[in-house]
């Protein structure tokens, strides 16, 4: 996972060869927030970027993902550039599983983990043990601990999987697996990426680490927020949303398929026919969920068509909308 992204734009007139240098020293942070402490950014449904209608032809866009955790987004303020819009679109959800450090050095931080099976009944708080690549478990506290295990891809599959099985045989409270193995449905195993491994090892280098892991079959709420700055790139921004100011939509979902399989609700923010960002969240049906939408687009101009176009995967019942102001035009499906 990258650590930062920086948006920068300049209008340049070319009449011959030129050398251009990009100066990022004036970059300022772009932050977004919601007044709901249970929410985290859904990395698969959030993006920031630029859209330009300054030239001839259809509008064109450039996007970068938004990530949760330590990721930071920056922008370098530009001169006025008519037809250029900077935007930031975030999908907020209560994760199916959330791992957070408890006590120790530094403030609590989220450690990004993911489900490897359909199990969501996670509820534990245990010390972390780093088992490395699992090649030598001698003297390690594994039983009833949360064990960090990183696969050594240079090994043949049989040995790689055997190391996972050896760790599991010591009855850990949970295994955070960075890699692959033969995982049974009942295994206490979660996936963890490079960023999570690095974060945990940095904490472990300073002392003991306790991790709180909490799972939820479904979240009660989700948020889709959108902000924009017209005619150039802002010199940073701080966009904070309050639930009471957003448009509320109550969704009810049913399914004739597998109830434990995650399904999605998603929508696009569009500008003059160009899809700027696909925002989404997942749920497990049957379920009732309240979604909150940015009710107006800050970048809307006369004649533009910036709007929401939500859709859903799987059967659902009609939605009920409750808001003093309608959300952007929606097409349900």
mmCIF file of C-alpha atoms in Angstrom:
data_model
loop_
_atom_site.group_PDB
_atom_site.id
_atom_site.type_symbol
_atom_site.label_atom_id
_atom_site.label_comp_id
_atom_site.label_asym_id
_atom_site.label_seq_id
_atom_site.Cartn_x
_atom_site.Cartn_y
_atom_site.Cartn_z
ATOM 1 C CA UNK A 1 0.000 0.000 0.000
ATOM 2 C CA UNK A 2 1.393 3.448 -0.853
ATOM 3 C CA UNK A 3 1.883 5.949 1.952
ATOM 4 C CA UNK A 4 0.794 9.141 0.189
ATOM 5 C CA UNK A 5 -0.671 10.622 -2.965
ATOM 6 C CA UNK A 6 -0.255 14.213 -4.141
ATOM 7 C CA UNK A 7 -2.508 16.072 -6.585
ATOM 8 C CA UNK A 8 -0.843 18.842 -8.586
ATOM 9 C CA UNK A 9 -1.958 20.665 -11.722
ATOM 10 C CA UNK A 10 -0.542 23.413 -13.923
ATOM 11 C CA UNK A 11 -1.784 24.976 -17.121
ATOM 12 C CA UNK A 12 1.055 25.019 -19.632
ATOM 13 C CA UNK A 13 1.134 26.562 -23.099
ATOM 14 C CA UNK A 14 3.602 24.827 -25.375
ATOM 15 C CA UNK A 15 5.133 26.716 -28.266
ATOM 16 C CA UNK A 16 8.355 24.729 -28.262
ATOM 17 C CA UNK A 17 10.562 22.533 -26.116
ATOM 18 C CA UNK A 18 10.305 23.238 -22.394
ATOM 19 C CA UNK A 19 11.635 21.692 -19.192
ATOM 20 C CA UNK A 20 9.015 21.386 -16.457
ATOM 21 C CA UNK A 21 9.824 20.741 -12.815
ATOM 22 C CA UNK A 22 7.147 19.755 -10.328
ATOM 23 C CA UNK A 23 7.516 21.369 -6.906
ATOM 24 C CA UNK A 24 5.712 19.480 -4.143
ATOM 25 C CA UNK A 25 7.087 21.553 -1.263
ATOM 26 C CA UNK A 26 3.787 23.441 -0.932
ATOM 27 C CA UNK A 27 1.669 20.273 -0.661
ATOM 28 C CA UNK A 28 -0.990 20.471 2.059
ATOM 29 C CA UNK A 29 -2.985 17.577 3.561
ATOM 30 C CA UNK A 30 -6.476 16.744 2.356
ATOM 31 C CA UNK A 31 -8.447 15.123 5.164
ATOM 32 C CA UNK A 32 -11.956 13.724 5.399
ATOM 33 C CA UNK A 33 -13.920 12.613 8.424
ATOM 34 C CA UNK A 34 -17.309 11.539 9.704
ATOM 35 C CA UNK A 35 -18.766 11.975 13.193
ATOM 36 C CA UNK A 36 -19.198 8.224 13.681
ATOM 37 C CA UNK A 37 -16.225 6.604 15.463
ATOM 38 C CA UNK A 38 -17.101 3.097 14.296
ATOM 39 C CA UNK A 39 -16.568 3.997 10.664
ATOM 40 C CA UNK A 40 -13.466 3.300 8.578
ATOM 41 C CA UNK A 41 -12.748 4.117 4.948
ATOM 42 C CA UNK A 42 -13.536 1.275 2.576
ATOM 43 C CA UNK A 43 -10.436 1.176 0.398
ATOM 44 C CA UNK A 44 -12.269 -0.532 -2.466
ATOM 45 C CA UNK A 45 -14.862 2.214 -2.741
ATOM 46 C CA UNK A 46 -12.963 5.470 -2.217
ATOM 47 C CA UNK A 47 -10.939 7.688 -4.546
ATOM 48 C CA UNK A 48 -9.585 11.178 -5.069
ATOM 49 C CA UNK A 49 -8.636 12.833 -8.307
ATOM 50 C CA UNK A 50 -9.053 15.448 -11.011
ATOM 51 C CA UNK A 51 -11.591 15.838 -13.802
ATOM 52 C CA UNK A 52 -11.102 18.289 -16.640
ATOM 53 C CA UNK A 53 -13.577 19.735 -19.087
ATOM 54 C CA UNK A 54 -11.204 22.533 -20.100
ATOM 55 C CA UNK A 55 -10.215 21.038 -23.439
ATOM 56 C CA UNK A 56 -12.146 19.902 -26.465
ATOM 57 C CA UNK A 57 -14.126 16.682 -26.387
ATOM 58 C CA UNK A 58 -15.522 14.725 -23.476
ATOM 59 C CA UNK A 59 -14.322 15.364 -19.911
ATOM 60 C CA UNK A 60 -11.285 13.365 -18.810
ATOM 61 C CA UNK A 61 -10.315 12.240 -15.332
ATOM 62 C CA UNK A 62 -7.348 11.093 -13.299
ATOM 63 C CA UNK A 63 -7.936 9.191 -10.037
ATOM 64 C CA UNK A 64 -5.957 7.742 -7.136
ATOM 65 C CA UNK A 65 -7.306 5.351 -4.484
ATOM 66 C CA UNK A 66 -7.918 6.412 -0.900
ATOM 67 C CA UNK A 67 -6.684 4.048 1.794
ATOM 68 C CA UNK A 68 -7.469 3.721 5.481
ATOM 69 C CA UNK A 69 -4.944 3.797 8.296
ATOM 70 C CA UNK A 70 -1.726 5.760 7.956
ATOM 71 C CA UNK A 71 -2.295 6.724 4.312
ATOM 72 C CA UNK A 72 -2.299 10.475 3.631
ATOM 73 C CA UNK A 73 -3.568 12.510 0.678
ATOM 74 C CA UNK A 74 -2.092 15.893 -0.260
ATOM 75 C CA UNK A 75 -2.777 18.655 -2.771
ATOM 76 C CA UNK A 76 -0.644 21.497 -4.122
ATOM 77 C CA UNK A 77 -2.730 24.656 -4.523
ATOM 78 C CA UNK A 78 -2.911 25.833 -8.120
ATOM 79 C CA UNK A 79 -3.761 29.050 -9.888
ATOM 80 C CA UNK A 80 -7.325 29.293 -11.184
ATOM 81 C CA UNK A 81 -7.841 26.723 -13.949
ATOM 82 C CA UNK A 82 -11.402 26.985 -15.309
ATOM 83 C CA UNK A 83 -12.868 23.605 -16.140
ATOM 84 C CA UNK A 84 -10.650 21.653 -13.725
ATOM 85 C CA UNK A 85 -12.277 20.065 -10.658
ATOM 86 C CA UNK A 86 -10.567 18.318 -7.759
ATOM 87 C CA UNK A 87 -12.712 15.772 -5.918
ATOM 88 C CA UNK A 88 -12.543 13.348 -3.012
ATOM 89 C CA UNK A 89 -15.086 10.544 -2.616
ATOM 90 C CA UNK A 90 -15.122 8.299 0.450
ATOM 91 C CA UNK A 91 -17.093 5.187 1.358
ATOM 92 C CA UNK A 92 -17.332 4.661 5.114
ATOM 93 C CA UNK A 93 -18.261 1.365 6.731
ATOM 94 C CA UNK A 94 -17.946 -0.667 9.903
ATOM 95 C CA UNK A 95 -15.404 -3.346 8.920
ATOM 96 C CA UNK A 96 -16.341 -7.020 9.056
ATOM 97 C CA UNK A 97 -13.260 -7.409 11.245
ATOM 98 C CA UNK A 98 -11.238 -4.688 12.953
ATOM 99 C CA UNK A 99 -7.889 -5.167 14.685
ATOM 100 C CA UNK A 100 -6.625 -2.352 16.926
ATOM 101 C CA UNK A 101 -3.554 -2.141 19.147
ATOM 102 C CA UNK A 102 -4.215 -1.766 22.878
ATOM 103 C CA UNK A 103 -1.781 -0.099 25.266
ATOM 104 C CA UNK A 104 1.955 -0.328 24.665
ATOM 105 C CA UNK A 105 3.986 2.399 22.993
ATOM 106 C CA UNK A 106 2.188 5.014 20.967
ATOM 107 C CA UNK A 107 -1.514 5.671 20.466
ATOM 108 C CA UNK A 108 -3.902 2.895 19.378
ATOM 109 C CA UNK A 109 -3.734 2.166 15.664
ATOM 110 C CA UNK A 110 -5.794 0.014 13.339
ATOM 111 C CA UNK A 111 -3.924 -2.933 11.852
ATOM 112 C CA UNK A 112 -5.467 -3.790 8.476
ATOM 113 C CA UNK A 113 -6.605 -7.413 8.412
ATOM 114 C CA UNK A 114 -9.110 -9.315 6.307
ATOM 115 C CA UNK A 115 -11.334 -12.365 6.462
ATOM 116 C CA UNK A 116 -9.983 -15.598 5.000
ATOM 117 C CA UNK A 117 -13.173 -17.571 5.723
ATOM 118 C CA UNK A 118 -16.826 -16.653 6.326
ATOM 119 C CA UNK A 119 -16.238 -16.429 10.064
ATOM 120 C CA UNK A 120 -17.176 -13.014 11.501
ATOM 121 C CA UNK A 121 -17.647 -13.835 15.220
ATOM 122 C CA UNK A 122 -14.234 -12.466 16.212
ATOM 123 C CA UNK A 123 -14.012 -11.107 19.761
ATOM 124 C CA UNK A 124 -10.651 -11.364 21.504
ATOM 125 C CA UNK A 125 -7.842 -9.347 23.026
ATOM 126 C CA UNK A 126 -4.458 -11.104 23.173
ATOM 127 C CA UNK A 127 -0.701 -10.534 23.050
ATOM 128 C CA UNK A 128 1.026 -10.734 19.668
ATOM 129 C CA UNK A 129 3.874 -13.133 18.880
ATOM 130 C CA UNK A 130 5.923 -12.750 15.694
ATOM 131 C CA UNK A 131 6.681 -16.219 14.317
ATOM 132 C CA UNK A 132 8.519 -14.857 11.292
ATOM 133 C CA UNK A 133 8.291 -17.364 8.451
ATOM 134 C CA UNK A 134 7.488 -20.180 10.888
ATOM 135 C CA UNK A 135 10.785 -21.961 10.319
ATOM 136 C CA UNK A 136 11.739 -22.086 14.006
ATOM 137 C CA UNK A 137 9.052 -21.958 16.692
ATOM 138 C CA UNK A 138 11.402 -22.868 19.540
ATOM 139 C CA UNK A 139 10.738 -20.792 22.642
ATOM 140 C CA UNK A 140 7.926 -18.758 21.086
ATOM 141 C CA UNK A 141 4.726 -18.048 23.025
ATOM 142 C CA UNK A 142 2.102 -19.274 20.606
ATOM 143 C CA UNK A 143 -0.680 -20.930 22.601
ATOM 144 C CA UNK A 144 -3.513 -18.461 23.260
ATOM 145 C CA UNK A 145 -1.546 -15.695 21.522
ATOM 146 C CA UNK A 146 -2.148 -13.844 18.252
ATOM 147 C CA UNK A 147 0.585 -15.136 15.946
ATOM 148 C CA UNK A 148 1.990 -13.181 13.007
ATOM 149 C CA UNK A 149 3.140 -15.592 10.272
ATOM 150 C CA UNK A 150 4.702 -14.550 6.963
ATOM 151 C CA UNK A 151 5.013 -17.100 4.155
ATOM 152 C CA UNK A 152 8.429 -17.721 2.633
ATOM 153 C CA UNK A 153 7.577 -17.961 -1.061
ATOM 154 C CA UNK A 154 10.943 -19.536 -1.883
ATOM 155 C CA UNK A 155 9.780 -22.748 -0.201
ATOM 156 C CA UNK A 156 7.855 -25.550 -1.897
ATOM 157 C CA UNK A 157 4.160 -25.536 -1.111
ATOM 158 C CA UNK A 158 4.286 -28.593 1.118
ATOM 159 C CA UNK A 159 6.841 -27.017 3.468
ATOM 160 C CA UNK A 160 5.175 -23.599 3.373
ATOM 161 C CA UNK A 161 1.805 -25.106 4.300
ATOM 162 C CA UNK A 162 3.460 -27.389 6.861
ATOM 163 C CA UNK A 163 4.770 -24.375 8.752
ATOM 164 C CA UNK A 164 1.243 -22.965 8.941
ATOM 165 C CA UNK A 165 -0.081 -26.300 10.214
ATOM 166 C CA UNK A 166 2.700 -26.412 12.835
ATOM 167 C CA UNK A 167 1.698 -22.997 14.153
ATOM 168 C CA UNK A 168 -1.962 -24.021 14.220
ATOM 169 C CA UNK A 169 -1.081 -27.159 16.200
ATOM 170 C CA UNK A 170 0.155 -24.935 19.057
ATOM 171 C CA UNK A 171 -3.447 -23.654 19.485
ATOM 172 C CA UNK A 172 -3.004 -19.911 18.953
ATOM 173 C CA UNK A 173 -5.904 -17.557 19.656
ATOM 174 C CA UNK A 174 -5.520 -16.236 16.114
ATOM 175 C CA UNK A 175 -3.117 -16.403 13.175
ATOM 176 C CA UNK A 176 -2.408 -13.308 11.098
ATOM 177 C CA UNK A 177 -1.234 -14.854 7.846
ATOM 178 C CA UNK A 178 0.734 -12.857 5.312
ATOM 179 C CA UNK A 179 0.792 -15.363 2.514
ATOM 180 C CA UNK A 180 -1.030 -18.570 1.732
ATOM 181 C CA UNK A 181 -1.855 -21.934 3.297
ATOM 182 C CA UNK A 182 -4.511 -24.633 3.379
ATOM 183 C CA UNK A 183 -6.996 -22.872 5.650
ATOM 184 C CA UNK A 184 -9.937 -24.779 7.090
ATOM 185 C CA UNK A 185 -13.219 -23.000 7.714
ATOM 186 C CA UNK A 186 -12.774 -23.408 11.479
ATOM 187 C CA UNK A 187 -9.219 -22.039 11.563
ATOM 188 C CA UNK A 188 -8.670 -18.881 13.639
ATOM 189 C CA UNK A 189 -6.956 -17.200 10.695
ATOM 190 C CA UNK A 190 -7.074 -13.697 9.262
ATOM 191 C CA UNK A 191 -5.176 -12.287 6.311
ATOM 192 C CA UNK A 192 -2.732 -9.422 6.696
ATOM 193 C CA UNK A 193 -0.847 -7.466 4.021
ATOM 194 C CA UNK A 194 2.618 -5.929 3.862
ATOM 195 C CA UNK A 195 1.486 -2.689 5.478
ATOM 196 C CA UNK A 196 -0.016 -4.509 8.454
ATOM 197 C CA UNK A 197 3.075 -6.663 8.885
ATOM 198 C CA UNK A 198 5.336 -3.617 8.863
ATOM 199 C CA UNK A 199 3.115 -1.755 11.313
ATOM 200 C CA UNK A 200 3.019 -4.647 13.787
ATOM 201 C CA UNK A 201 6.749 -5.268 13.617
ATOM 202 C CA UNK A 202 7.505 -1.602 14.187
ATOM 203 C CA UNK A 203 5.359 -1.752 17.341
ATOM 204 C CA UNK A 204 6.886 -5.056 18.459
ATOM 205 C CA UNK A 205 10.368 -3.572 18.137
ATOM 206 C CA UNK A 206 9.388 -1.107 20.878
ATOM 207 C CA UNK A 207 7.883 -3.661 23.238
ATOM 208 C CA UNK A 208 4.982 -6.042 23.782
ATOM 209 C CA UNK A 209 1.884 -5.524 21.645
ATOM 210 C CA UNK A 210 -1.691 -6.453 22.518
ATOM 211 C CA UNK A 211 -4.244 -6.592 19.739
ATOM 212 C CA UNK A 212 -8.001 -6.273 20.053
ATOM 213 C CA UNK A 213 -9.874 -8.090 17.260
ATOM 214 C CA UNK A 214 -13.604 -7.557 16.848
ATOM 215 C CA UNK A 215 -15.815 -8.910 14.091
ATOM 216 C CA UNK A 216 -19.301 -7.976 12.915
ATOM 217 C CA UNK A 217 -21.568 -9.859 10.539
ATOM 218 C CA UNK A 218 -22.958 -6.531 9.343
ATOM 219 C CA UNK A 219 -22.687 -2.876 10.159
ATOM 220 C CA UNK A 220 -25.795 -0.873 10.950
ATOM 221 C CA UNK A 221 -24.741 2.163 8.906
ATOM 222 C CA UNK A 222 -22.679 3.193 5.923
ATOM 223 C CA UNK A 223 -21.765 6.598 4.489
ATOM 224 C CA UNK A 224 -21.006 7.814 0.979
ATOM 225 C CA UNK A 225 -19.477 11.292 1.074
ATOM 226 C CA UNK A 226 -18.319 13.435 -1.818
ATOM 227 C CA UNK A 227 -16.530 16.777 -1.900
ATOM 228 C CA UNK A 228 -15.158 18.844 -4.752
ATOM 229 C CA UNK A 229 -13.214 22.027 -5.461
ATOM 230 C CA UNK A 230 -13.841 23.786 -8.785
ATOM 231 C CA UNK A 231 -11.480 25.678 -11.087
ATOM 232 C CA UNK A 232 -8.215 24.233 -9.864
ATOM 233 C CA UNK A 233 -6.580 22.280 -7.073
ATOM 234 C CA UNK A 234 -7.068 23.462 -3.467
ATOM 235 C CA UNK A 235 -4.144 24.197 -1.155
ATOM 236 C CA UNK A 236 -5.213 21.307 1.060
ATOM 237 C CA UNK A 237 -8.674 20.760 2.520
ATOM 238 C CA UNK A 238 -10.390 19.480 5.642
ATOM 239 C CA UNK A 239 -13.811 18.049 4.838
ATOM 240 C CA UNK A 240 -15.708 16.837 7.897
ATOM 241 C CA UNK A 241 -19.244 15.477 7.563
ATOM 242 C CA UNK A 242 -21.950 15.194 10.182
ATOM 243 C CA UNK A 243 -24.592 12.501 10.021
ATOM 244 C CA UNK A 244 -27.417 14.965 10.599
ATOM 245 C CA UNK A 245 -26.436 16.908 7.466
ATOM 246 C CA UNK A 246 -26.485 13.897 5.145
ATOM 247 C CA UNK A 247 -29.377 12.368 3.225
ATOM 248 C CA UNK A 248 -30.616 9.165 4.856
ATOM 249 C CA UNK A 249 -31.748 6.093 2.913
ATOM 250 C CA UNK A 250 -32.996 2.951 4.695
ATOM 251 C CA UNK A 251 -32.177 -0.233 2.769
ATOM 252 C CA UNK A 252 -33.657 -3.685 3.316
ATOM 253 C CA UNK A 253 -31.950 -6.676 1.720
ATOM 254 C CA UNK A 254 -32.991 -10.267 1.243
ATOM 255 C CA UNK A 255 -31.339 -13.109 -0.625
ATOM 256 C CA UNK A 256 -32.160 -16.447 -2.162
ATOM 257 C CA UNK A 257 -28.475 -17.367 -2.349
ATOM 258 C CA UNK A 258 -25.858 -18.042 0.300
ATOM 259 C CA UNK A 259 -26.549 -15.795 3.324
ATOM 260 C CA UNK A 260 -22.938 -15.738 4.524
ATOM 261 C CA UNK A 261 -21.527 -14.535 1.205
ATOM 262 C CA UNK A 262 -20.767 -10.827 1.176
ATOM 263 C CA UNK A 263 -22.824 -8.842 -1.321
ATOM 264 C CA UNK A 264 -22.449 -5.202 -2.251
ATOM 265 C CA UNK A 265 -24.256 -1.937 -2.611
ATOM 266 C CA UNK A 266 -22.465 0.506 -4.861
ATOM 267 C CA UNK A 267 -22.984 3.676 -6.820
ATOM 268 C CA UNK A 268 -21.202 6.110 -9.092
ATOM 269 C CA UNK A 269 -20.702 9.829 -8.799
ATOM 270 C CA UNK A 270 -20.822 11.188 -12.358
ATOM 271 C CA UNK A 271 -19.896 14.512 -13.903
ATOM 272 C CA UNK A 272 -21.196 15.326 -17.389
ATOM 273 C CA UNK A 273 -21.386 11.619 -18.141
ATOM 274 C CA UNK A 274 -17.954 10.756 -16.752
ATOM 275 C CA UNK A 275 -17.869 8.318 -13.821
ATOM 276 C CA UNK A 276 -15.651 9.967 -11.225
ATOM 277 C CA UNK A 277 -15.699 7.306 -8.526
ATOM 278 C CA UNK A 278 -17.429 4.048 -7.698
ATOM 279 C CA UNK A 279 -18.346 4.014 -4.020
ATOM 280 C CA UNK A 280 -19.394 0.798 -2.309
ATOM 281 C CA UNK A 281 -19.858 -1.226 0.841
ATOM 282 C CA UNK A 282 -20.638 -4.889 1.525
ATOM 283 C CA UNK A 283 -23.280 -6.663 3.602
ATOM 284 C CA UNK A 284 -24.577 -10.146 4.287
ATOM 285 C CA UNK A 285 -28.258 -10.632 3.604
ATOM 286 C CA UNK A 286 -30.804 -10.641 5.046
ATOM 287 C CA UNK A 287 -30.028 -7.261 6.494
ATOM 288 C CA UNK A 288 -31.375 -3.785 7.154
ATOM 289 C CA UNK A 289 -28.915 -0.948 6.784
ATOM 290 C CA UNK A 290 -29.085 2.828 6.859
ATOM 291 C CA UNK A 291 -26.969 4.621 4.276
ATOM 292 C CA UNK A 292 -26.117 8.317 4.375
ATOM 293 C CA UNK A 293 -25.288 10.262 1.217
ATOM 294 C CA UNK A 294 -23.849 13.692 0.545
ATOM 295 C CA UNK A 295 -27.083 15.440 -0.499
ATOM 296 C CA UNK A 296 -25.576 18.043 -2.806
ATOM 297 C CA UNK A 297 -22.491 18.155 -4.966
ATOM 298 C CA UNK A 298 -20.194 21.099 -4.123
ATOM 299 C CA UNK A 299 -18.910 21.023 -7.704
ATOM 300 C CA UNK A 300 -22.326 21.179 -9.358
ATOM 301 C CA UNK A 301 -22.656 23.793 -12.070
ATOM 302 C CA UNK A 302 -25.612 24.794 -14.224
ATOM 303 C CA UNK A 303 -26.068 22.215 -16.918
ATOM 304 C CA UNK A 304 -23.839 19.598 -15.294
ATOM 305 C CA UNK A 305 -25.061 16.143 -14.355
ATOM 306 C CA UNK A 306 -23.246 15.346 -11.153
ATOM 307 C CA UNK A 307 -25.404 12.754 -9.438
ATOM 308 C CA UNK A 308 -25.561 9.471 -7.562
ATOM 309 C CA UNK A 309 -26.352 6.292 -9.473
ATOM 310 C CA UNK A 310 -26.578 3.528 -6.854
ATOM 311 C CA UNK A 311 -27.171 -0.106 -7.678
ATOM 312 C CA UNK A 312 -27.179 -3.318 -5.654
ATOM 313 C CA UNK A 313 -26.069 -6.896 -6.028
ATOM 314 C CA UNK A 314 -28.712 -9.476 -5.220
ATOM 315 C CA UNK A 315 -32.467 -9.189 -4.573
ATOM 316 C CA UNK A 316 -33.688 -6.448 -2.292
ATOM 317 C CA UNK A 317 -36.839 -4.773 -1.143
ATOM 318 C CA UNK A 318 -37.581 -1.144 -2.034
ATOM 319 C CA UNK A 319 -35.719 1.512 -0.125
ATOM 320 C CA UNK A 320 -37.222 4.217 2.036
ATOM 321 C CA UNK A 321 -35.672 7.659 1.785
ATOM 322 C CA UNK A 322 -35.792 10.139 4.641
ATOM 323 C CA UNK A 323 -34.171 13.527 4.245
ATOM 324 C CA UNK A 324 -34.920 17.202 4.340
ATOM 325 C CA UNK A 325 -32.994 17.397 1.065
ATOM 326 C CA UNK A 326 -32.988 14.723 -1.622
ATOM 327 C CA UNK A 327 -29.704 13.014 -2.382
ATOM 328 C CA UNK A 328 -28.386 13.239 -5.874
ATOM 329 C CA UNK A 329 -30.577 11.530 -8.443
ATOM 330 C CA UNK A 330 -30.536 7.779 -7.865
ATOM 331 C CA UNK A 331 -31.364 4.815 -10.042
ATOM 332 C CA UNK A 332 -31.908 1.696 -7.960
ATOM 333 C CA UNK A 333 -31.624 -1.747 -9.361
#
